[in-house]
mmCIF file of C-alpha atoms in Angstrom:
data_model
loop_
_atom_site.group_PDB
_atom_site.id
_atom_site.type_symbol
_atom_site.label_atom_id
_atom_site.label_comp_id
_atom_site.label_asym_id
_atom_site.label_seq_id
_atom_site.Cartn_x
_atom_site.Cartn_y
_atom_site.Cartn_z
ATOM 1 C CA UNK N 1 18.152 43.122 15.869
ATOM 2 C CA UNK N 2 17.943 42.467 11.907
ATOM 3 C CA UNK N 3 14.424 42.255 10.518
ATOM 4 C CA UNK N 4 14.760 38.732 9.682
ATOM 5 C CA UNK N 5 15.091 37.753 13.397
ATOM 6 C CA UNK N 6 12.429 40.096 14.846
ATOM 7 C CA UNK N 7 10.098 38.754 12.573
ATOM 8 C CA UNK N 8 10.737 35.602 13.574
ATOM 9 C CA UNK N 9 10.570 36.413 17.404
ATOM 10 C CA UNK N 10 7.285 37.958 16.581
ATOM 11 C CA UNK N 11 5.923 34.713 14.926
ATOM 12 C CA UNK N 12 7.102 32.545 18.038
ATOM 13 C CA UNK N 13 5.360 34.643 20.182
ATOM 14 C CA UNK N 14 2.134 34.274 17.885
ATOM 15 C CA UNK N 15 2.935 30.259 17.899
ATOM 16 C CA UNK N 16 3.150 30.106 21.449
ATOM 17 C CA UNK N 17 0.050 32.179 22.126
ATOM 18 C CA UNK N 18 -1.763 29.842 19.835
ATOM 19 C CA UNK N 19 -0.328 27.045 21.440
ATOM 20 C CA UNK N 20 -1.664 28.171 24.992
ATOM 21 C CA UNK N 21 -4.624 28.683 24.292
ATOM 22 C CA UNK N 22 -5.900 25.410 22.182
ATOM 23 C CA UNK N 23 -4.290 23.648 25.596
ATOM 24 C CA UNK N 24 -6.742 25.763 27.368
ATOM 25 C CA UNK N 25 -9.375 25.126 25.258
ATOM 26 C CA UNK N 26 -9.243 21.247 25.397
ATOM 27 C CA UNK N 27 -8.517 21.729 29.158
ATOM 28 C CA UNK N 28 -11.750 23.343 29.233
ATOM 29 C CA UNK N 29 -13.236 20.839 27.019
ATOM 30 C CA UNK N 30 -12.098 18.257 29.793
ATOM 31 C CA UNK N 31 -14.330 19.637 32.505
ATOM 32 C CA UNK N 32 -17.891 18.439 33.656
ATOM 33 C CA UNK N 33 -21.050 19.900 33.643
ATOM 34 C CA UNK N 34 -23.796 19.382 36.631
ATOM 35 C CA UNK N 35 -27.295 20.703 36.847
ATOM 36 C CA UNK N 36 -30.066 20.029 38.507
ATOM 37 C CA UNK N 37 -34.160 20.835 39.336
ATOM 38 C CA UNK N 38 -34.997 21.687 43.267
ATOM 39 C CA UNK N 39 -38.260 21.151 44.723
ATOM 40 C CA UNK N 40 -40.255 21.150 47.910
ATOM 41 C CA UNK N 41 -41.966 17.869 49.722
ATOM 42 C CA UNK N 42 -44.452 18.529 46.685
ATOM 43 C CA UNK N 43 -43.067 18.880 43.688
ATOM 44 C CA UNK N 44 -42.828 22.658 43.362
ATOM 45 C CA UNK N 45 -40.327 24.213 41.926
ATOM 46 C CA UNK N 46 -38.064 26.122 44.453
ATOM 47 C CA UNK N 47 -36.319 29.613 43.119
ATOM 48 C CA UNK N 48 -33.191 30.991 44.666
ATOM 49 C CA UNK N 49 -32.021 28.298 46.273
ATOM 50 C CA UNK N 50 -28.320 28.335 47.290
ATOM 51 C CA UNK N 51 -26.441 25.624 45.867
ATOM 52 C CA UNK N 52 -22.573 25.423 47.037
ATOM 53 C CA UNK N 53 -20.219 22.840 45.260
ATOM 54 C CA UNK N 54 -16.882 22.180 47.652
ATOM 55 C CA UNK N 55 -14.544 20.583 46.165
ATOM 56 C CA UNK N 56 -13.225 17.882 48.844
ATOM 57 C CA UNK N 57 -9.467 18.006 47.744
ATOM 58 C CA UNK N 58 -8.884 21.356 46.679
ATOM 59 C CA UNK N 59 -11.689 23.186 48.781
ATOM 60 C CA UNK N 60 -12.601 25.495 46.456
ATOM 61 C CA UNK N 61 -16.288 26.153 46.246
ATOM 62 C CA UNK N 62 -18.100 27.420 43.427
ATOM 63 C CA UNK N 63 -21.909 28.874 44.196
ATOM 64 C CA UNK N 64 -24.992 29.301 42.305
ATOM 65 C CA UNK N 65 -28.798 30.475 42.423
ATOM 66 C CA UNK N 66 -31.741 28.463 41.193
ATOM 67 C CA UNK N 67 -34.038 29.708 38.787
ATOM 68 C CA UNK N 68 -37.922 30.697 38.974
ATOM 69 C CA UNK N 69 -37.717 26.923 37.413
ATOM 70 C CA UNK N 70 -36.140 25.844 40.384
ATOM 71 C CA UNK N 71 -33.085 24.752 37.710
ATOM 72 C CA UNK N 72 -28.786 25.198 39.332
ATOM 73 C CA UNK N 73 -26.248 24.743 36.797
ATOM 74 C CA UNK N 74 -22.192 24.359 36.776
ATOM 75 C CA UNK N 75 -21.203 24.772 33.389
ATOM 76 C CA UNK N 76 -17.994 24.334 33.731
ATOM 77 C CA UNK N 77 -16.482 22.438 36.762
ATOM 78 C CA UNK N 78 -13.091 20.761 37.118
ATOM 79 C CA UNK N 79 -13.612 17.160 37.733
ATOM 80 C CA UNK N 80 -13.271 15.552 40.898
ATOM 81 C CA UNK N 81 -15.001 14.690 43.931
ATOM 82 C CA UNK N 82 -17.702 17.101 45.227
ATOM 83 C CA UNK N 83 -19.854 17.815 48.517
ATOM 84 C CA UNK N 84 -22.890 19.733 47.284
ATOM 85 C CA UNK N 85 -25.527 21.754 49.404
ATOM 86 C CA UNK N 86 -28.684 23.596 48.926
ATOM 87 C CA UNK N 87 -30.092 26.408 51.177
ATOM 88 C CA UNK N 88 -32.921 28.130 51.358
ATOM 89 C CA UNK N 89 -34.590 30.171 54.350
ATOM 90 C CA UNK N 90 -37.332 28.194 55.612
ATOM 91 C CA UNK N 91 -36.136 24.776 54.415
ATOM 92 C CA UNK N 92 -33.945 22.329 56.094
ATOM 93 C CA UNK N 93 -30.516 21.861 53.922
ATOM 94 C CA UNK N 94 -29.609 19.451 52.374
ATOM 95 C CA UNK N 95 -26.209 17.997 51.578
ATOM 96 C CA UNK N 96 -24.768 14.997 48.957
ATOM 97 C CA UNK N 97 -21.345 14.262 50.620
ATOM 98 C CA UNK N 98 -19.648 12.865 47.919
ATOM 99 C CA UNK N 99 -20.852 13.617 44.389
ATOM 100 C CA UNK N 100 -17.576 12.136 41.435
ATOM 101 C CA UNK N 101 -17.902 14.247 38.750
ATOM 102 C CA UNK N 102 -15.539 12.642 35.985
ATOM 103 C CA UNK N 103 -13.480 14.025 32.846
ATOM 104 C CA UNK N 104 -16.455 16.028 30.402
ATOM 105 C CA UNK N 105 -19.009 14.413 32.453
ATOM 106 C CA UNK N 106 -22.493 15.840 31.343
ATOM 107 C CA UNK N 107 -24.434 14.787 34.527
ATOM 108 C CA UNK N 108 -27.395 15.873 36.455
ATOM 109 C CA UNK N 109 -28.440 15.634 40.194
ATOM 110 C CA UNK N 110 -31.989 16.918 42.276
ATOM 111 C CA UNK N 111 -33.057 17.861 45.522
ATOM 112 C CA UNK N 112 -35.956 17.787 47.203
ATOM 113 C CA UNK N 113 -35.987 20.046 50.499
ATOM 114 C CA UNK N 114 -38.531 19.538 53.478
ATOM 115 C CA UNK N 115 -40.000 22.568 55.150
ATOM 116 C CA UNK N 116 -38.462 23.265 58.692
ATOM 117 C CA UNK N 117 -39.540 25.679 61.787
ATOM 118 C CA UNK N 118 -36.218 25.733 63.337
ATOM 119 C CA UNK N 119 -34.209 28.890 62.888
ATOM 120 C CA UNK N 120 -30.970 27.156 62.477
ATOM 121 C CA UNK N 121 -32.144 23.480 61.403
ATOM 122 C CA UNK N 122 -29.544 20.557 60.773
ATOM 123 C CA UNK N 123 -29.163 19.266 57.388
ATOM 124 C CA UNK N 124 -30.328 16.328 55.979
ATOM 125 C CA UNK N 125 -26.750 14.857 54.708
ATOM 126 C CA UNK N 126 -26.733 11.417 52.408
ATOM 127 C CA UNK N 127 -24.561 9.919 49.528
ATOM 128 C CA UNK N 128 -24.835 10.638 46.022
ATOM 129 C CA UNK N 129 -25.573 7.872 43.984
ATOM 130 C CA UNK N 130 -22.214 6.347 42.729
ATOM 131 C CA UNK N 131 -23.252 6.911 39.056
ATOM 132 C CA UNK N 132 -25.159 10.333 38.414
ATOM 133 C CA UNK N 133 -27.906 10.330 35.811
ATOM 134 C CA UNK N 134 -26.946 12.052 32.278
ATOM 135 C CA UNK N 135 -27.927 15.331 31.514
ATOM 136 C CA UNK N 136 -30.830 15.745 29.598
ATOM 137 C CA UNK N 137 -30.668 19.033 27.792
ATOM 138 C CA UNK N 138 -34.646 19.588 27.106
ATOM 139 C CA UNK N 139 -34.645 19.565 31.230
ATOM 140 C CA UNK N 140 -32.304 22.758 31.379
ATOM 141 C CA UNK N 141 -33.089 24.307 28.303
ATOM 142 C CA UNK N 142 -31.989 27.930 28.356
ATOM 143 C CA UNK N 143 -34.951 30.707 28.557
ATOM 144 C CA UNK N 144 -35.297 32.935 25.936
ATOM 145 C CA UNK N 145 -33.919 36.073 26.347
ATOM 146 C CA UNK N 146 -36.013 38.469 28.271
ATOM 147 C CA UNK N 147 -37.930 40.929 26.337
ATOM 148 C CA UNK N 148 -39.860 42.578 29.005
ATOM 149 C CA UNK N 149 -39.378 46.404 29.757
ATOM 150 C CA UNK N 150 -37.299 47.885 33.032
ATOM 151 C CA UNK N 151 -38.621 50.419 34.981
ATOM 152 C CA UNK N 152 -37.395 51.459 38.639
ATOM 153 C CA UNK N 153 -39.410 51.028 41.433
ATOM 154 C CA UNK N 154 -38.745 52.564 44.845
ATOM 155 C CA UNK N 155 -36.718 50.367 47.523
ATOM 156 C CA UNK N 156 -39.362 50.632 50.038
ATOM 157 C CA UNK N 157 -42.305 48.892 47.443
ATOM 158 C CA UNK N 158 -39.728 46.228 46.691
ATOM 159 C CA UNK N 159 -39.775 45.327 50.284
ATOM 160 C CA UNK N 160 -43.186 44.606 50.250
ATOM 161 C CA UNK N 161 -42.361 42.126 47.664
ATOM 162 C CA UNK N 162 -39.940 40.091 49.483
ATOM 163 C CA UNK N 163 -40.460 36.183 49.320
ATOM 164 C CA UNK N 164 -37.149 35.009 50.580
ATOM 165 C CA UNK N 165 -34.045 36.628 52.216
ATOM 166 C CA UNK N 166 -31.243 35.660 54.238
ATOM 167 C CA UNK N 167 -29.353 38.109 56.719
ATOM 168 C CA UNK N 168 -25.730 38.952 56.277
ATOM 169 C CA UNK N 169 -22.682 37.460 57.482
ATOM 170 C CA UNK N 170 -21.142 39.802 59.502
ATOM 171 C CA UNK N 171 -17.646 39.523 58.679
ATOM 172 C CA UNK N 172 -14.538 38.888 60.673
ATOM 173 C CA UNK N 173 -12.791 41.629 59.911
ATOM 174 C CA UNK N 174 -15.887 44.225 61.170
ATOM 175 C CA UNK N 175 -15.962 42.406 64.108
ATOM 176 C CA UNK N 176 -12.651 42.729 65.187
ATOM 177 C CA UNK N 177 -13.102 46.418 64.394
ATOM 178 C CA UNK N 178 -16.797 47.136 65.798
ATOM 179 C CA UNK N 179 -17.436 48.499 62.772
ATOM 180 C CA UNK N 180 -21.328 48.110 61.650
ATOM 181 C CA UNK N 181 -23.390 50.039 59.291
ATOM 182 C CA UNK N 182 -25.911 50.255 56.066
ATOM 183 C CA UNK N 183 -24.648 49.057 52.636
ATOM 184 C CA UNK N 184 -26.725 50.971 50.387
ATOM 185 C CA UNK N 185 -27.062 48.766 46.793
ATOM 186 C CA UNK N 186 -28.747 49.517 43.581
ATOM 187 C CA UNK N 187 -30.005 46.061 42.044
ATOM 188 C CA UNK N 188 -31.763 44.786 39.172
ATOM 189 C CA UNK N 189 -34.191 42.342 39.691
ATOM 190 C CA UNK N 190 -35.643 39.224 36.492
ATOM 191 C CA UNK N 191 -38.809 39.373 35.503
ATOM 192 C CA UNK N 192 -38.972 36.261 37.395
ATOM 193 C CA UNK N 193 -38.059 37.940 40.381
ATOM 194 C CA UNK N 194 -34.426 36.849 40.880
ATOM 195 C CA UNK N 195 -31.495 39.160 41.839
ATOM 196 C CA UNK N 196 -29.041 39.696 39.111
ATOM 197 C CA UNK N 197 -26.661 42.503 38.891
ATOM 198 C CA UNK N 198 -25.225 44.659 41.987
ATOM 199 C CA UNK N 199 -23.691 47.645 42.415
ATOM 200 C CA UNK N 200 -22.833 49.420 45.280
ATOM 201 C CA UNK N 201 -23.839 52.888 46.274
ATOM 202 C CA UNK N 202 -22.344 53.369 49.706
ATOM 203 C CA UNK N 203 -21.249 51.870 52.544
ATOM 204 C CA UNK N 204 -18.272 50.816 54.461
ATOM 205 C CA UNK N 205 -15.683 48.300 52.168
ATOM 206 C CA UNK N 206 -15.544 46.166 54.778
ATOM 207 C CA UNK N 207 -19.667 45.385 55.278
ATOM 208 C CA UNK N 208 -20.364 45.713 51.378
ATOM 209 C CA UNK N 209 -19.518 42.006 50.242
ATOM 210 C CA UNK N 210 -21.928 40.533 52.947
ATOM 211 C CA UNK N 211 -24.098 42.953 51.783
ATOM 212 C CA UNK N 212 -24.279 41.891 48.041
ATOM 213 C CA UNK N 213 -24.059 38.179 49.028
ATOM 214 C CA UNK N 214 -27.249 38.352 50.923
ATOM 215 C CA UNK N 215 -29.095 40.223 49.080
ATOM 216 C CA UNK N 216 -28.415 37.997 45.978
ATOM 217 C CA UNK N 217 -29.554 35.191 47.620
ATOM 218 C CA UNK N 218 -32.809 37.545 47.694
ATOM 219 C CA UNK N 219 -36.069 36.612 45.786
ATOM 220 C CA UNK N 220 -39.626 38.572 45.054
ATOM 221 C CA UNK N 221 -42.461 38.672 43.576
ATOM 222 C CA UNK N 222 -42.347 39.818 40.603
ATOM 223 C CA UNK N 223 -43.770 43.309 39.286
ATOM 224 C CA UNK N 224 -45.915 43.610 36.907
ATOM 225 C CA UNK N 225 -46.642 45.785 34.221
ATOM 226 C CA UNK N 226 -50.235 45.546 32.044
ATOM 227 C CA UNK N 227 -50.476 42.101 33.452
ATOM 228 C CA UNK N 228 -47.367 41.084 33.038
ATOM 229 C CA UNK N 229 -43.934 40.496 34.607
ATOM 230 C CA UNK N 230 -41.254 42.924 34.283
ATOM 231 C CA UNK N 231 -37.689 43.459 34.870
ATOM 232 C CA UNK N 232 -36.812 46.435 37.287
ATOM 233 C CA UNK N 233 -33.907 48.123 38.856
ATOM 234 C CA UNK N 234 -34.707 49.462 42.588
ATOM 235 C CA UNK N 235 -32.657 50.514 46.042
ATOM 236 C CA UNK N 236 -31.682 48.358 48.815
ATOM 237 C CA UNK N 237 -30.479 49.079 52.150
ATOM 238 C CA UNK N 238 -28.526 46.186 54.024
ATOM 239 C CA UNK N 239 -27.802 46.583 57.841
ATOM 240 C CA UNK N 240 -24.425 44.831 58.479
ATOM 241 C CA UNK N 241 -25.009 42.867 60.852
ATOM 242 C CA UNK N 242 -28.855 43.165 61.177
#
């Protein structure tokens, strides 16, 4: 190929690239943004809370953790039309079953969840209002960066710690094979006691998703360190299915 034409088959390539990617930048651009604050009967702010957003036509769900605020976010969701959940052990759910999110929509929706003693309670289910409230940034401002030190502590004192859990799914595919067992994880747990990164240690591949899902969906008290909180990096063992 003379030099003339491979240069110029090299610049098209370059063009098109660029070309891609600005269309998936406004795409981007194009999507909405929901958030939220979650709180009990009394106003409290409710951490780790499960918040699940199905989309009704395409059924993909997208699912995130509340802060020690009590704060969910979706940065970036494609609009459409939504059914949106929170969970939390000890509370009843609760479900919007339609929430419109519209083209670079900047909108915000709460929750307020009511204490239940059933084991498996039904959720409270109503409408979203037809026009959400706009976000208001100073509501959902991000923390500052976390300057506190890390230091391990065993597995066994981080169980003493435990505010809220939720058990494993035990999935299909273990079922079908009687296959059960302990998921051994190394995580690191906020400051603010919320479970961030996961990383597996042992255990069989087919019990070790369930096993990072729930314990994500874990929260504690945080550990302290000259009177104050810390972030720290300890051992959990999941029993799939408990």
């Amino acid at each position: 190929m003379p030099k003339r034409a491979l240069a110029f088959a090299i610049l098209s390539i370059f063009v098109l690239a660029g070309i891609e990617s600005s269309a998936f930048a406004a795409l981007q651009d194009q999507n909405a943004e929901l958030a939220g604050i979650i709180t009990d009967a009394f106003s409290t702010d409710l951490p780790a809370v499960a918040v699940t957003a199905t989309n009704l036509e395409t059924a993909v769900r997208r699912v995130t953790l509340t802060n020690s605020g009590g704060i969910y976010r979706f940065r970036s969701i494609v609009p459409g039309k939504y059914r949106l959940s929170a969970t939390l052990p000890g509370f009843r759910p609760r479900v919007y079953n339609s929430v419109s999110l519209a083209l670079s929509q900047h909108a915000q929706l709460h929750f307020a969840l009511l204490p239940s003693p059933d084991s498996s309670p039904l959720p409270e289910t109503s409408d979203a209002p037809a026009v959400l409230q706009e976000l208001q940034p100073q509501l959902f401002a991000e923390p500052a960066p976390s300057s506190s030190p890390r230091i391990r502590v065993a597995g066994s004192d981080m169980d003493e710690r435990l505010v809220g859990r939720v058990p494993p799914i035990y999935p299909v595919e273990a079922r079908a094979a009687r296959i059960v067992g302990a998921v051994i994880l190394e995580v690191e747990v906020s400051s603010g006691g919320i479970v961030g990164n996961v990383r597996i240690v042992s255990g069989n591949p087919l019990l070790r998703q369930a096993a990072i899902e729930a314990v994500k969906r874990r929260f504690y008290r945080p550990v302290m360190l000259n009177g104050n909180p810390v972030d720290v990096i300890t051992t959990v063992t999941v029993n799939v299915p408990e």
